mmCIF file of N, CA and C in Angstrom:
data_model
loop_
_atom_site.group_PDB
_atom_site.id
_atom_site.type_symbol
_atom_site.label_atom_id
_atom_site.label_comp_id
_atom_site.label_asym_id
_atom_site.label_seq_id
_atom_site.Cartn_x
_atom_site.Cartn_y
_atom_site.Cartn_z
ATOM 1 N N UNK A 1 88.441 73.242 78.460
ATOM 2 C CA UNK A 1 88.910 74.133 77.405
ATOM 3 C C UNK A 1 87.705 74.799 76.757
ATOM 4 N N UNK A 2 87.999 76.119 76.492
ATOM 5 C CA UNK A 2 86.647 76.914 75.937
ATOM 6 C C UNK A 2 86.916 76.527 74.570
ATOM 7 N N UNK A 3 85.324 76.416 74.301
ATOM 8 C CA UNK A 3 85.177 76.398 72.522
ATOM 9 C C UNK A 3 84.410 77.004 72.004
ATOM 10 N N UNK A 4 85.138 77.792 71.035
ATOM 11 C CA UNK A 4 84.268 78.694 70.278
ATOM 12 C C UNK A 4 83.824 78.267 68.701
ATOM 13 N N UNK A 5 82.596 78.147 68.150
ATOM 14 C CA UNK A 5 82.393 77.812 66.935
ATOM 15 C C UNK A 5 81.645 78.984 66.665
ATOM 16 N N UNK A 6 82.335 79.547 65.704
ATOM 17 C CA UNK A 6 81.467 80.472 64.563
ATOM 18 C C UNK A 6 80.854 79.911 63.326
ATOM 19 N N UNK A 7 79.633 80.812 62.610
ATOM 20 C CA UNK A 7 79.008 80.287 61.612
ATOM 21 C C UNK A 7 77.954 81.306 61.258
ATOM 22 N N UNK A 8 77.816 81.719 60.072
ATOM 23 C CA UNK A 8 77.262 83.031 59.002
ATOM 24 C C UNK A 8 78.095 83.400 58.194
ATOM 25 N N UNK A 9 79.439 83.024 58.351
ATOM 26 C CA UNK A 9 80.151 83.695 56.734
ATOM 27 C C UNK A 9 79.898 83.113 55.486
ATOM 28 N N UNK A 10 80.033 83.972 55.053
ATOM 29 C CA UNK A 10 79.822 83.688 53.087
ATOM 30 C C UNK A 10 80.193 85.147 52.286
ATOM 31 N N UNK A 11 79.282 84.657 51.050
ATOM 32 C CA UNK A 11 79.500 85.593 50.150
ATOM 33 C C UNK A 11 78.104 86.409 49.663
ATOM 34 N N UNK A 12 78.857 87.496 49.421
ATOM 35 C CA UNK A 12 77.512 88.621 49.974
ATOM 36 C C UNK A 12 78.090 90.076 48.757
ATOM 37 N N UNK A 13 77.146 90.559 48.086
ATOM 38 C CA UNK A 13 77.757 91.721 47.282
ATOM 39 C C UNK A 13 77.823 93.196 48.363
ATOM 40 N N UNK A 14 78.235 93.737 47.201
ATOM 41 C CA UNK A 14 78.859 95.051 48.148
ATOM 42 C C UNK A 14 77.212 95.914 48.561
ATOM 43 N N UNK A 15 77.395 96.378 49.468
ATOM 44 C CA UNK A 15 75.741 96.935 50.421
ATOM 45 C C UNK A 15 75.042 95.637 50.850
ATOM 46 N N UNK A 16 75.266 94.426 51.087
ATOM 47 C CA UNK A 16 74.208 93.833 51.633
ATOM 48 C C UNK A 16 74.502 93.319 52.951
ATOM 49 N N UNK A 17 74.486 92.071 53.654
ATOM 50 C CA UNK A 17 74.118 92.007 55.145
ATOM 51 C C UNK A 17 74.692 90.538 55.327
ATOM 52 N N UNK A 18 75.231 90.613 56.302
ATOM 53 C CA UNK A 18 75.553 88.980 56.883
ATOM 54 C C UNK A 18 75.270 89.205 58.447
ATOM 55 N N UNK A 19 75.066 88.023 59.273
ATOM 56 C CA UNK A 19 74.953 88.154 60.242
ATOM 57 C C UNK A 19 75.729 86.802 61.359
ATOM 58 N N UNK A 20 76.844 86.817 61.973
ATOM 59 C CA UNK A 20 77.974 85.892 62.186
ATOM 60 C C UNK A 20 77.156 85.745 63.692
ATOM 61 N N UNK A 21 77.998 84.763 64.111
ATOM 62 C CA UNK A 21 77.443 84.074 65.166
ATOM 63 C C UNK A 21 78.599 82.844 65.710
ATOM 64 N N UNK A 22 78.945 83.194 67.359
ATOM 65 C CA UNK A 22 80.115 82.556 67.953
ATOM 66 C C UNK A 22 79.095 81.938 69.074
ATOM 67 N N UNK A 23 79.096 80.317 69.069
ATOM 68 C CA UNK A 23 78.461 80.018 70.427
ATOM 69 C C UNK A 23 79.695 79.108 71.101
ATOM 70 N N UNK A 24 79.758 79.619 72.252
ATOM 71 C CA UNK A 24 80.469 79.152 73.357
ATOM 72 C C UNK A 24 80.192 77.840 73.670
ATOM 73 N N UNK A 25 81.086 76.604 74.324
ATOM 74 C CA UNK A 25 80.247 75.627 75.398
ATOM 75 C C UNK A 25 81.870 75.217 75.704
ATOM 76 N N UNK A 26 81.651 74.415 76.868
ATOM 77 C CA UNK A 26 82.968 73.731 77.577
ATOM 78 C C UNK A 26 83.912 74.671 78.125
ATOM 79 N N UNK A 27 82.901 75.478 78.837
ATOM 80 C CA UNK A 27 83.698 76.433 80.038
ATOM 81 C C UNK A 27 83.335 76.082 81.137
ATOM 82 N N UNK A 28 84.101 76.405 82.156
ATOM 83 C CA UNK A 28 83.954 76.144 83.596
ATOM 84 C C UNK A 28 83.417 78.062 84.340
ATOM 85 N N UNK A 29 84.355 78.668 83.739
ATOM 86 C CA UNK A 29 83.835 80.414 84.048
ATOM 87 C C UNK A 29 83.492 81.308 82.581
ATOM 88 N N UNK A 30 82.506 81.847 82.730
ATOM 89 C CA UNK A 30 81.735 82.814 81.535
ATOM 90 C C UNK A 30 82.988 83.542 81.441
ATOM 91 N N UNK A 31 83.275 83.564 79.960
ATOM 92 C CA UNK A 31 83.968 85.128 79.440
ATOM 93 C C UNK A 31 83.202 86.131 80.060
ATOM 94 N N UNK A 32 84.379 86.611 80.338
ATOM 95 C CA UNK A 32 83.873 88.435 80.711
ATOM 96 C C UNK A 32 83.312 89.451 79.321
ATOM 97 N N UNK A 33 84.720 89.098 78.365
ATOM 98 C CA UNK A 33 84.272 90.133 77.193
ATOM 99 C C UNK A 33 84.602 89.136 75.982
ATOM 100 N N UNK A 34 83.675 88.987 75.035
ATOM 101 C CA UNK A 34 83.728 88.841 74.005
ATOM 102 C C UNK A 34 83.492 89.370 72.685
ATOM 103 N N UNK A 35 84.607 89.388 71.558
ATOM 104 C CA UNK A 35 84.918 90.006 70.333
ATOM 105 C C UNK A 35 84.812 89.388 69.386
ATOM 106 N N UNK A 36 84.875 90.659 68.310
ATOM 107 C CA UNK A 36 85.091 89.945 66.888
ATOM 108 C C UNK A 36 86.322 90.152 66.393
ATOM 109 N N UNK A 37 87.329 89.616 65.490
ATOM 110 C CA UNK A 37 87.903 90.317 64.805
ATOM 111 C C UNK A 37 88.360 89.839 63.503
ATOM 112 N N UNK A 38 89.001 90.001 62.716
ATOM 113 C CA UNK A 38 89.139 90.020 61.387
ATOM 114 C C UNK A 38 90.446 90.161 60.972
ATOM 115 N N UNK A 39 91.015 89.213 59.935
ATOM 116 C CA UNK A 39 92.077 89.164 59.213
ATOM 117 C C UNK A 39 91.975 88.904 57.770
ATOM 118 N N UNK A 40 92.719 89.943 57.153
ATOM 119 C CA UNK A 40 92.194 89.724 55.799
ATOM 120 C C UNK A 40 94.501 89.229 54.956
ATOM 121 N N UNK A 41 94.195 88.606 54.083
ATOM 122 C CA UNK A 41 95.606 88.425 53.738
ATOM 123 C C UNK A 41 96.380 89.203 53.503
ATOM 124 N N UNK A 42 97.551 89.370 53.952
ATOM 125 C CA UNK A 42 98.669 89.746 54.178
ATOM 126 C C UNK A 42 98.829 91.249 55.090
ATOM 127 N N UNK A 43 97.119 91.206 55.811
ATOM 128 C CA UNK A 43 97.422 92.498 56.841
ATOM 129 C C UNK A 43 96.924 91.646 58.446
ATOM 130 N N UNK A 44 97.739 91.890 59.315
ATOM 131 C CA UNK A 44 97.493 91.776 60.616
ATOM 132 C C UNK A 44 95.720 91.500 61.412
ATOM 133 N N UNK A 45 95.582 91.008 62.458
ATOM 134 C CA UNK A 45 94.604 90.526 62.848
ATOM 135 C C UNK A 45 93.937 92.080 63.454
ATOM 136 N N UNK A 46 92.573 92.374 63.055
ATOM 137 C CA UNK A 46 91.759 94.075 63.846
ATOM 138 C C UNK A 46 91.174 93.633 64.796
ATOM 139 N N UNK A 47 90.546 93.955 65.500
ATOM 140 C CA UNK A 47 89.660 94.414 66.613
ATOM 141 C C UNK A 47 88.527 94.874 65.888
ATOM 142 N N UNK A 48 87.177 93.906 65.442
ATOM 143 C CA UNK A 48 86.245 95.011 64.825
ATOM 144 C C UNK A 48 84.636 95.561 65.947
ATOM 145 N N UNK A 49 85.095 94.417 66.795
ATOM 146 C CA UNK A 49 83.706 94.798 67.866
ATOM 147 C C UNK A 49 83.528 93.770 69.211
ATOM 148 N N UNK A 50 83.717 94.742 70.366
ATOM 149 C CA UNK A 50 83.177 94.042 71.544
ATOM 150 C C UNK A 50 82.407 94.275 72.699
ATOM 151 N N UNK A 51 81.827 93.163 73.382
ATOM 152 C CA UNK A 51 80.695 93.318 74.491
ATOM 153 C C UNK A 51 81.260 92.551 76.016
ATOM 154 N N UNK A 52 80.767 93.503 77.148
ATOM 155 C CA UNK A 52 80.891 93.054 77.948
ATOM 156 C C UNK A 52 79.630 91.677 78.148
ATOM 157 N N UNK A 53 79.757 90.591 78.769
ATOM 158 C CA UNK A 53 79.053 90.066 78.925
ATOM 159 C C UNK A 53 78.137 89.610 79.889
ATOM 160 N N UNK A 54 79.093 90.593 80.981
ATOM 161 C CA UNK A 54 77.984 90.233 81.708
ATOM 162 C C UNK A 54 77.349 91.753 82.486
ATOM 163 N N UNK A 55 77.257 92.250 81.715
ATOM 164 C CA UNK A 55 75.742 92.980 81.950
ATOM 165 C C UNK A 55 74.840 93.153 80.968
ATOM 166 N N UNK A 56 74.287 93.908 80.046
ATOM 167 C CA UNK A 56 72.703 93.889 79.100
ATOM 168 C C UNK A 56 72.787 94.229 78.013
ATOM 169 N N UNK A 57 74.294 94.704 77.629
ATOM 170 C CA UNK A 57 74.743 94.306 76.026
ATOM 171 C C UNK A 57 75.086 95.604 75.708
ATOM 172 N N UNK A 58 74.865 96.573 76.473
ATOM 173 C CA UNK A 58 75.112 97.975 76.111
ATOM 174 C C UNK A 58 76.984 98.481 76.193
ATOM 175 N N UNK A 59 77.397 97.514 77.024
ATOM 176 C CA UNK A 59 78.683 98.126 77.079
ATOM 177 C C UNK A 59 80.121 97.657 75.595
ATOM 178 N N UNK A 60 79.316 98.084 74.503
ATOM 179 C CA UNK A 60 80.306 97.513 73.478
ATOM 180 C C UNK A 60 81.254 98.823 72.827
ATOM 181 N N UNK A 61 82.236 97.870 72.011
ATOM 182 C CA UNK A 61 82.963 98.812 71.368
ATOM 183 C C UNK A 61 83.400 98.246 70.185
ATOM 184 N N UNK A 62 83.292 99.631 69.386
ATOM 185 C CA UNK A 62 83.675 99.081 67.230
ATOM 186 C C UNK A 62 85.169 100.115 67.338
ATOM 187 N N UNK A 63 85.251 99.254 66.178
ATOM 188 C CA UNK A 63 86.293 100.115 65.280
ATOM 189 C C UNK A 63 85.929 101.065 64.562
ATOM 190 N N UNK A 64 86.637 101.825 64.093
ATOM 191 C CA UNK A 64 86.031 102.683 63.538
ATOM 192 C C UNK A 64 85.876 102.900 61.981
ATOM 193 N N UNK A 65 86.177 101.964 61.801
ATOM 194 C CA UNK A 65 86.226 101.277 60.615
ATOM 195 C C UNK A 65 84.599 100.792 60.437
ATOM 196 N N UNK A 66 83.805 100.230 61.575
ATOM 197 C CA UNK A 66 82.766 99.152 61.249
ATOM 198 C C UNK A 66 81.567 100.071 61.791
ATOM 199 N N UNK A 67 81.894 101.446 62.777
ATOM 200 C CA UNK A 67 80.741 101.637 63.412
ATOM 201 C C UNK A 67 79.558 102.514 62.579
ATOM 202 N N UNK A 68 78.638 102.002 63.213
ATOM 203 C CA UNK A 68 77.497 102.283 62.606
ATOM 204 C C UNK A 68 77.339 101.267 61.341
ATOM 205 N N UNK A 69 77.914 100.351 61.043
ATOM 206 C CA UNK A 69 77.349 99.556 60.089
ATOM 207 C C UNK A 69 77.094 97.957 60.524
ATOM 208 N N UNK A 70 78.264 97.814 61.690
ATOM 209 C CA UNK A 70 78.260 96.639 62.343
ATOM 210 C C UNK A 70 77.651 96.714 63.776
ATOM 211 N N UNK A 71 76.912 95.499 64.215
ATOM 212 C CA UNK A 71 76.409 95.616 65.923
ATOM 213 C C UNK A 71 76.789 93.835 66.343
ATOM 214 N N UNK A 72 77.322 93.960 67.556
ATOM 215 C CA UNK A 72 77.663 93.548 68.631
ATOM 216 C C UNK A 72 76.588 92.412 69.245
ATOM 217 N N UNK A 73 76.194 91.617 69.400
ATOM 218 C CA UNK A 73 74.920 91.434 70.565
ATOM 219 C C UNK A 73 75.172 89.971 71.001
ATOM 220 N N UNK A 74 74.307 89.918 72.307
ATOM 221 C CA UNK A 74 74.573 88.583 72.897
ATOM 222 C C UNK A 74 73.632 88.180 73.431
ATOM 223 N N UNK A 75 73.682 86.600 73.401
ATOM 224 C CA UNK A 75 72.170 86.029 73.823
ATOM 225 C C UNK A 75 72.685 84.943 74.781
ATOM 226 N N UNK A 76 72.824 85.064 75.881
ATOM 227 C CA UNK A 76 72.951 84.581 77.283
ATOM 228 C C UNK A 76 72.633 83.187 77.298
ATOM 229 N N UNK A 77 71.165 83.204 77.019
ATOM 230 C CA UNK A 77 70.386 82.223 77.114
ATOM 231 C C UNK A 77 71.043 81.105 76.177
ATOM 232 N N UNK A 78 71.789 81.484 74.786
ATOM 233 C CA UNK A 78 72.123 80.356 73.915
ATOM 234 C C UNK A 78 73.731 80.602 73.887
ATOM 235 N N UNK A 79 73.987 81.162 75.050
ATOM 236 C CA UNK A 79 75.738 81.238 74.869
ATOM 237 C C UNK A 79 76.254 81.925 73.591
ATOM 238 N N UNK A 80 75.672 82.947 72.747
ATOM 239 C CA UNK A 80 75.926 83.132 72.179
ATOM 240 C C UNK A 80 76.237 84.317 71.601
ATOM 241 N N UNK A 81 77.121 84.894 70.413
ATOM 242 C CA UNK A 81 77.432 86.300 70.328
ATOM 243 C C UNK A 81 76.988 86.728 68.776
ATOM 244 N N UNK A 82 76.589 87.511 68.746
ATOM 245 C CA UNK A 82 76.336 88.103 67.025
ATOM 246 C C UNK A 82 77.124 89.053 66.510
ATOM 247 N N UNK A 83 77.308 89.061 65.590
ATOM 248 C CA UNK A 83 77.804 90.380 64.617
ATOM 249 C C UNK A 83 76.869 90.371 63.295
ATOM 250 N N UNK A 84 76.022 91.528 63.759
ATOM 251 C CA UNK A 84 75.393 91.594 62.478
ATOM 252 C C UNK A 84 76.034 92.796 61.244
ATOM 253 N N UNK A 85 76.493 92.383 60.187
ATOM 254 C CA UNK A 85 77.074 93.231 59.363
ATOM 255 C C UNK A 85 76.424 93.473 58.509
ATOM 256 N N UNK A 86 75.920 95.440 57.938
ATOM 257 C CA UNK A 86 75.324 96.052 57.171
ATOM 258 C C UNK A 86 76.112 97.217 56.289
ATOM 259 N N UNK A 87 75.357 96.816 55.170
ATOM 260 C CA UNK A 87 76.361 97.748 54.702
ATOM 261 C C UNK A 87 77.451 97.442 54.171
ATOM 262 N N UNK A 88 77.786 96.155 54.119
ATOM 263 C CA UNK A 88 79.298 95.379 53.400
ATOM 264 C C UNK A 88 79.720 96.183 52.165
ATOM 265 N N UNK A 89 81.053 96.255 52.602
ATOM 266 C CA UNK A 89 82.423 96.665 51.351
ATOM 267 C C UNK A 89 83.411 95.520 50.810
ATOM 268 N N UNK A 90 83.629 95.803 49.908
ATOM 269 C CA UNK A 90 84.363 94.777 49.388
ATOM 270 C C UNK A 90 86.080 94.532 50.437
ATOM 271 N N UNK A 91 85.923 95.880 51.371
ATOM 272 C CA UNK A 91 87.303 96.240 52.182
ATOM 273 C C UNK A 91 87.015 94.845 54.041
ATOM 274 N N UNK A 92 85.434 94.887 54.098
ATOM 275 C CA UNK A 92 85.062 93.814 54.817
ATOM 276 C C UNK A 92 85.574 92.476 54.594
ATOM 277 N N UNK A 93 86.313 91.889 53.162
ATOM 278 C CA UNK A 93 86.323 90.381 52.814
ATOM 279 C C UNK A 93 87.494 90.276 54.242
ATOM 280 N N UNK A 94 87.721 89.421 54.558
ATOM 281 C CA UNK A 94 88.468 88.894 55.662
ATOM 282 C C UNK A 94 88.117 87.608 56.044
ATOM 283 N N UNK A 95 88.893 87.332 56.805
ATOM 284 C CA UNK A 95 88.253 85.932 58.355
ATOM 285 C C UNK A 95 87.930 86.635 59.100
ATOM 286 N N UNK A 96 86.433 85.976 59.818
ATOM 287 C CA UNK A 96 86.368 86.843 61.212
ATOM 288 C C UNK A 96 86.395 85.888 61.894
ATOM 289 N N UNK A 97 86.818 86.265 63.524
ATOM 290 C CA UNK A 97 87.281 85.567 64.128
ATOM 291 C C UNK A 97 86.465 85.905 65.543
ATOM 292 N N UNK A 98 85.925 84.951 66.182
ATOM 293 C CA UNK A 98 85.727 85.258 67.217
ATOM 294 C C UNK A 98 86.293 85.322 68.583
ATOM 295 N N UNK A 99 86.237 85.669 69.578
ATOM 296 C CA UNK A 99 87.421 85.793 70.798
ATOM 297 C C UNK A 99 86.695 85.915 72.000
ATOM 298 N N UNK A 100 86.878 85.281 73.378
ATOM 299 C CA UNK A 100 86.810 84.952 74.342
ATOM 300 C C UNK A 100 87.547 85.771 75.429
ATOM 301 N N UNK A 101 87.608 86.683 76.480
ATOM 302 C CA UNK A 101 88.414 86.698 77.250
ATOM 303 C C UNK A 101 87.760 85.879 78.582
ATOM 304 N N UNK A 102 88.559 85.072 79.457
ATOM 305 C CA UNK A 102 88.066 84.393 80.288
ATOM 306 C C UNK A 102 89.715 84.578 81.793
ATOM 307 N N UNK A 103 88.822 85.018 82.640
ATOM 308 C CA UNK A 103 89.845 85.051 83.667
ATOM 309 C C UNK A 103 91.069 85.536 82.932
ATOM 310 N N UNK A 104 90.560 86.590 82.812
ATOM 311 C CA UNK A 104 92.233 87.449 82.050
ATOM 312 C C UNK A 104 91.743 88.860 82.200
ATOM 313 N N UNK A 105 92.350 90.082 82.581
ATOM 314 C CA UNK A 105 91.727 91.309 82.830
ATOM 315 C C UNK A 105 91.812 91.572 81.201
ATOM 316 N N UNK A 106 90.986 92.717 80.828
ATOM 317 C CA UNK A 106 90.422 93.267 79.406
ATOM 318 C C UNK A 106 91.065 94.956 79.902
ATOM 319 N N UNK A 107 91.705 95.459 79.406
ATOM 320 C CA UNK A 107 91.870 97.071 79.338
ATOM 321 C C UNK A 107 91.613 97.708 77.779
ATOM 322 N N UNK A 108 92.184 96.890 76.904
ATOM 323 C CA UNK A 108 92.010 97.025 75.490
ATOM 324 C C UNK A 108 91.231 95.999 74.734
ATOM 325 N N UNK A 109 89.766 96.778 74.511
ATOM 326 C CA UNK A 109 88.523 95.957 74.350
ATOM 327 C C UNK A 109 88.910 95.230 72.973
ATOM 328 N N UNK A 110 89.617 95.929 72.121
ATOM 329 C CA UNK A 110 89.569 95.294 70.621
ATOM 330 C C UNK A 110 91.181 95.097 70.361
ATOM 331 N N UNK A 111 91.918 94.720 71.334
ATOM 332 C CA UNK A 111 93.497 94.373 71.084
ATOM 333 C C UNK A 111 93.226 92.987 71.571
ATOM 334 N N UNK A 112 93.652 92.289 70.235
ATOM 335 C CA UNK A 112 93.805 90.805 70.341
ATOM 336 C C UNK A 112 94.158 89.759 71.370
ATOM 337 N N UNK A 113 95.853 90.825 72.102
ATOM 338 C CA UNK A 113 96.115 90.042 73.188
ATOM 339 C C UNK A 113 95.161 89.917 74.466
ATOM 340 N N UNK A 114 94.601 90.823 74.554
ATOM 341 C CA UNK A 114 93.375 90.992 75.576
ATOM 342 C C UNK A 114 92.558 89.695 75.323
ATOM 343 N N UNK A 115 92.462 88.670 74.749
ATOM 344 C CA UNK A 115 91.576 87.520 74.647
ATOM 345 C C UNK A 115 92.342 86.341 74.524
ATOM 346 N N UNK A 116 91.910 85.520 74.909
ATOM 347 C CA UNK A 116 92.641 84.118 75.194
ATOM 348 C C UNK A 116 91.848 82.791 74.752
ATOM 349 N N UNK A 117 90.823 83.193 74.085
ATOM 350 C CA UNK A 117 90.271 81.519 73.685
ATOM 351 C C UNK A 117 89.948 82.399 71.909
ATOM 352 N N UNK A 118 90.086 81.279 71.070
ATOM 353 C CA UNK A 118 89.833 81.821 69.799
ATOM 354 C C UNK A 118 88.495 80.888 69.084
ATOM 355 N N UNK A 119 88.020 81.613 68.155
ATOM 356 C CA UNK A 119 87.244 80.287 67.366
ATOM 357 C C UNK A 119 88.455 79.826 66.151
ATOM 358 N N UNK A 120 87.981 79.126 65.336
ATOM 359 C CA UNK A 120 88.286 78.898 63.589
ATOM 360 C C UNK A 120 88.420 79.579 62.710
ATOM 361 N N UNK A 121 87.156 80.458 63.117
ATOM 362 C CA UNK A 121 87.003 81.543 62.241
ATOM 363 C C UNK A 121 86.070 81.061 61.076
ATOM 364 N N UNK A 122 85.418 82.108 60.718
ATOM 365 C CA UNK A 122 84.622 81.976 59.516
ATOM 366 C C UNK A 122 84.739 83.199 58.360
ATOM 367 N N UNK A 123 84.774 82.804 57.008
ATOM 368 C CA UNK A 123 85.343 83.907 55.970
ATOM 369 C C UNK A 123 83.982 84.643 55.310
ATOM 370 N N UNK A 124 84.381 85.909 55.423
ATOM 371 C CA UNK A 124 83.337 86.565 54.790
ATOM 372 C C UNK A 124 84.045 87.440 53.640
ATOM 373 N N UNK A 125 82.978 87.417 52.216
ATOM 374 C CA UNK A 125 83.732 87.366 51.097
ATOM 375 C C UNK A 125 82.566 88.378 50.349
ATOM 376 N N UNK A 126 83.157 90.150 50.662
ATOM 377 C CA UNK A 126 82.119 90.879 49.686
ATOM 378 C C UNK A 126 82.307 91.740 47.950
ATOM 379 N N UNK A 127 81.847 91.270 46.825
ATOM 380 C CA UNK A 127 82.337 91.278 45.921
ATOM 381 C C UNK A 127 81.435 92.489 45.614
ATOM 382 N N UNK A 128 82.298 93.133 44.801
ATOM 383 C CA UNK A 128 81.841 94.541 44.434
ATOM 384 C C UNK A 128 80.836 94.846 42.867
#
């Protein structure tokens, strides 16, 4: 069973920076694509950013909500995925969530069902 643990959320004022982090272990096959996404209360789960993984990190995609303030990245070597967030709004507070697709085709990089292993999630909380 894949496991995902995230860890970098907190609390952060409005313009400053967090930087999240999903490391993988207890797979048998590498995710293909891994995401972020975000639920904040009482609105539905987003799509805020994803990377293919297995080529050199260039093949990602944001929402458009996050781009240009949020980046994507992955470090192979430690199984691991980043979201570095700049620029925080108080419209950022949510759970983010990290996501796995593994042996499952991906057509819709930031649609939820497209992923099949989840983390816990970790809450990020930006006060204005």
């Amino acid at each position: 069973q894949v496991q995902l643990v995230e860890s970098g959320g907190g609390s952060v004022q409005a313009g400053g920076s967090l930087r999240l982090s999903c490391t993988v272990s207890e797979y048998h096959y590498s995710p293909s694509y891994m995401a972020w996404f975000r639920q904040a209360p009482g609105k539905e789960r987003e799509g805020v950013a994803s990377i293919f993984t297995g080529g050199d990190g260039d093949f990602t995609h944001y929402s458009d909500l996050v781009k240009g303030r949020f980046t994507i990245s992955q470090d192979n070597a430690k199984n691991t995925v980043y979201l570095q967030m700049d620029s925080l709004t108080p419209e950022d507070t949510a759970m983010y969530y990290c996501a796995a697709a593994v042996l499952t085709y991906v057509d819709a990089y930031l649609d939820p069902s497209s992923y099949n292993h989840w983390g816990q999630g970790t809450q990020v909380t930006v006060s204005s």
